[in-house]
Amino acid sequence: QTVVTQEPSFSVSPGGTVTLTCGLSSGSVSTAYYPSWYRQTPGQAPRTLIYSTNTLSSGVPDRFSGSILGNKAALTITGAQADDESDYYCVLYFGSGIWIFGGGTKLTVL
Amino acid sequence: QVQLVQSGAEVRKPGASVTVSCRASGYAFTAYYMHWMRQAPRQGLEWMGVINPSDGSTTYAQKFQGRAAMTRDTSTDTVYMELSSLRSEDTAVYYCAREEIQRLSRSEFDYWGQGTLVTVSS
């Protein structure tokens, strides 16, 4: 069973830049996996940040960007703000209608 | 405006079944897939499966094949997710979320329901 991997936790200073990654237990992530990124705060439903690798969801500030870095999908946050402190999830498409979420990254801004 | 409204919290005993509904409004129901995800307490998101409301076709995560069943009612723009043979590990918040049907690409889960807590306890 393929596992989608994410860093369990990450920290960034206010105003700083952080890159979260999304990989595979076996193989490389490419645009064919349509990597998407979601942010979730406690008690709330997730909200899209990025989909199809690098498309910004409506209303999301351009401090957020997506890319492929090496063999992983990446979410970069520039100018980190206190309210960016959240859980971040990537999800990959494996074809035939199947999606798999990563385990999530807890981002701390301090 | 687009809304996905889910049914209320449920409590079930182990071995029982539960059905969660997701009523859509504010958009063309058959133009969007409906996905189901769940999130156990203090855990991450887990994709369960998807239904195409246009033809009722479904795809399930391997883990849920044979135990989950997704159906739709186009007369009420409602999708249903039934999970059977419940065990304590199925205690979670269950979410529906839509994705625009695109012929040659995939899109985002752009609107989510508010979540339904299902508690499995003896």
PDB file of N, CA and C in Angstrom, chain A residues 40-41 43-46, chain B residues 6 20 22 35-39 45 48 93-97 112-116:
ATOM      1  N   GLN A  40      -6.159  23.204   7.565  1.00  0.00           N
ATOM      2  CA  GLN A  40      -7.256  22.946   8.491  1.00  0.00           C
ATOM      3  C   GLN A  40      -6.909  23.488   9.872  1.00  0.00           C
ATOM      4  N   THR A  41      -7.814  24.268  10.416  1.00  0.00           N
ATOM      5  CA  THR A  41      -7.689  24.721  11.803  1.00  0.00           C
ATOM      6  C   THR A  41      -8.634  23.892  12.657  1.00  0.00           C
ATOM      7  N   GLY A  43     -11.419  22.122  14.581  1.00  0.00           N
ATOM      8  CA  GLY A  43     -12.869  22.231  14.576  1.00  0.00           C
ATOM      9  C   GLY A  43     -13.470  22.707  13.275  1.00  0.00           C
ATOM     10  N   GLN A  44     -12.630  22.945  12.277  1.00  0.00           N
ATOM     11  CA  GLN A  44     -13.119  23.447  10.992  1.00  0.00           C
ATOM     12  C   GLN A  44     -12.885  22.434   9.886  1.00  0.00           C
ATOM     13  N   ALA A  45     -13.667  22.544   8.823  1.00  0.00           N
ATOM     14  CA  ALA A  45     -13.413  21.735   7.643  1.00  0.00           C
ATOM     15  C   ALA A  45     -12.169  22.264   6.930  1.00  0.00           C
ATOM     16  N   PRO A  46     -11.476  21.398   6.219  1.00  0.00           N
ATOM     17  CA  PRO A  46     -10.300  21.850   5.456  1.00  0.00           C
ATOM     18  C   PRO A  46     -10.681  22.853   4.376  1.00  0.00           C
TER      19      PRO A  46
ATOM     20  N   GLN B   6     -24.721  18.490   5.944  1.00  0.00           N
ATOM     21  CA  GLN B   6     -24.696  17.087   6.364  1.00  0.00           C
ATOM     22  C   GLN B   6     -25.678  16.832   7.501  1.00  0.00           C
ATOM     23  N   VAL B  20     -24.799   8.588   6.638  1.00  0.00           N
ATOM     24  CA  VAL B  20     -24.636  10.036   6.724  1.00  0.00           C
ATOM     25  C   VAL B  20     -25.080  10.634   5.394  1.00  0.00           C
ATOM     26  N   CYS B  22     -25.624  14.117   2.790  1.00  0.00           N
ATOM     27  CA  CYS B  22     -24.988  15.375   2.392  1.00  0.00           C
ATOM     28  C   CYS B  22     -25.881  16.001   1.330  1.00  0.00           C
ATOM     29  N   HIS B  35     -17.079  13.583  -2.879  1.00  0.00           N
ATOM     30  CA  HIS B  35     -16.138  12.743  -2.160  1.00  0.00           C
ATOM     31  C   HIS B  35     -16.544  12.656  -0.686  1.00  0.00           C
ATOM     32  N   TRP B  36     -16.110  11.579  -0.047  1.00  0.00           N
ATOM     33  CA  TRP B  36     -16.276  11.427   1.401  1.00  0.00           C
ATOM     34  C   TRP B  36     -14.912  11.226   2.028  1.00  0.00           C
ATOM     35  N   MET B  37     -14.651  11.993   3.069  1.00  0.00           N
ATOM     36  CA  MET B  37     -13.434  11.871   3.858  1.00  0.00           C
ATOM     37  C   MET B  37     -13.827  11.697   5.310  1.00  0.00           C
ATOM     38  N   ARG B  38     -12.891  11.223   6.115  1.00  0.00           N
ATOM     39  CA  ARG B  38     -13.150  11.176   7.541  1.00  0.00           C
ATOM     40  C   ARG B  38     -11.890  11.555   8.304  1.00  0.00           C
ATOM     41  N   GLN B  39     -12.085  11.920   9.561  1.00  0.00           N
ATOM     42  CA  GLN B  39     -10.974  12.336  10.414  1.00  0.00           C
ATOM     43  C   GLN B  39     -11.245  11.841  11.813  1.00  0.00           C
ATOM     44  N   LEU B  45      -6.611  13.463   7.828  1.00  0.00           N
ATOM     45  CA  LEU B  45      -7.719  13.212   6.913  1.00  0.00           C
ATOM     46  C   LEU B  45      -7.516  11.894   6.178  1.00  0.00           C
ATOM     47  N   MET B  48     -12.180   8.357   1.638  1.00  0.00           N
ATOM     48  CA  MET B  48     -12.930   7.107   1.687  1.00  0.00           C
ATOM     49  C   MET B  48     -13.417   6.658   0.316  1.00  0.00           C
ATOM     50  N   VAL B  93     -15.073  12.231  12.518  1.00  0.00           N
ATOM     51  CA  VAL B  93     -15.908  13.213  11.825  1.00  0.00           C
ATOM     52  C   VAL B  93     -15.855  12.862  10.348  1.00  0.00           C
ATOM     53  N   TYR B  94     -17.013  12.738   9.749  1.00  0.00           N
ATOM     54  CA  TYR B  94     -17.127  12.393   8.339  1.00  0.00           C
ATOM     55  C   TYR B  94     -17.521  13.645   7.549  1.00  0.00           C
ATOM     56  N   TYR B  95     -16.796  13.894   6.449  1.00  0.00           N
ATOM     57  CA  TYR B  95     -17.023  15.063   5.617  1.00  0.00           C
ATOM     58  C   TYR B  95     -17.395  14.637   4.194  1.00  0.00           C
ATOM     59  N   CYS B  96     -18.300  15.397   3.577  1.00  0.00           N
ATOM     60  CA  CYS B  96     -18.466  15.316   2.131  1.00  0.00           C
ATOM     61  C   CYS B  96     -17.820  16.564   1.534  1.00  0.00           C
ATOM     62  N   ALA B  97     -17.368  16.443   0.299  1.00  0.00           N
ATOM     63  CA  ALA B  97     -16.754  17.575  -0.397  1.00  0.00           C
ATOM     64  C   ALA B  97     -16.927  17.365  -1.887  1.00  0.00           C
ATOM     65  N   TRP B 112     -16.877  21.998   1.242  1.00  0.00           N
ATOM     66  CA  TRP B 112     -16.983  20.885   2.169  1.00  0.00           C
ATOM     67  C   TRP B 112     -18.249  21.029   3.012  1.00  0.00           C
ATOM     68  N   GLY B 113     -18.788  19.883   3.411  1.00  0.00           N
ATOM     69  CA  GLY B 113     -19.844  19.919   4.401  1.00  0.00           C
ATOM     70  C   GLY B 113     -19.283  20.290   5.760  1.00  0.00           C
ATOM     71  N   GLN B 114     -20.179  20.460   6.705  1.00  0.00           N
ATOM     72  CA  GLN B 114     -19.755  20.919   8.032  1.00  0.00           C
ATOM     73  C   GLN B 114     -19.188  19.786   8.893  1.00  0.00           C
ATOM     74  N   GLY B 115     -19.326  18.567   8.400  1.00  0.00           N
ATOM     75  CA  GLY B 115     -18.824  17.422   9.164  1.00  0.00           C
ATOM     76  C   GLY B 115     -19.911  16.792  10.018  1.00  0.00           C
ATOM     77  N   THR B 116     -19.857  15.481  10.143  1.00  0.00           N
ATOM     78  CA  THR B 116     -20.792  14.718  10.973  1.00  0.00           C
ATOM     79  C   THR B 116     -19.986  13.800  11.881  1.00  0.00           C
TER      80      THR B 116
END
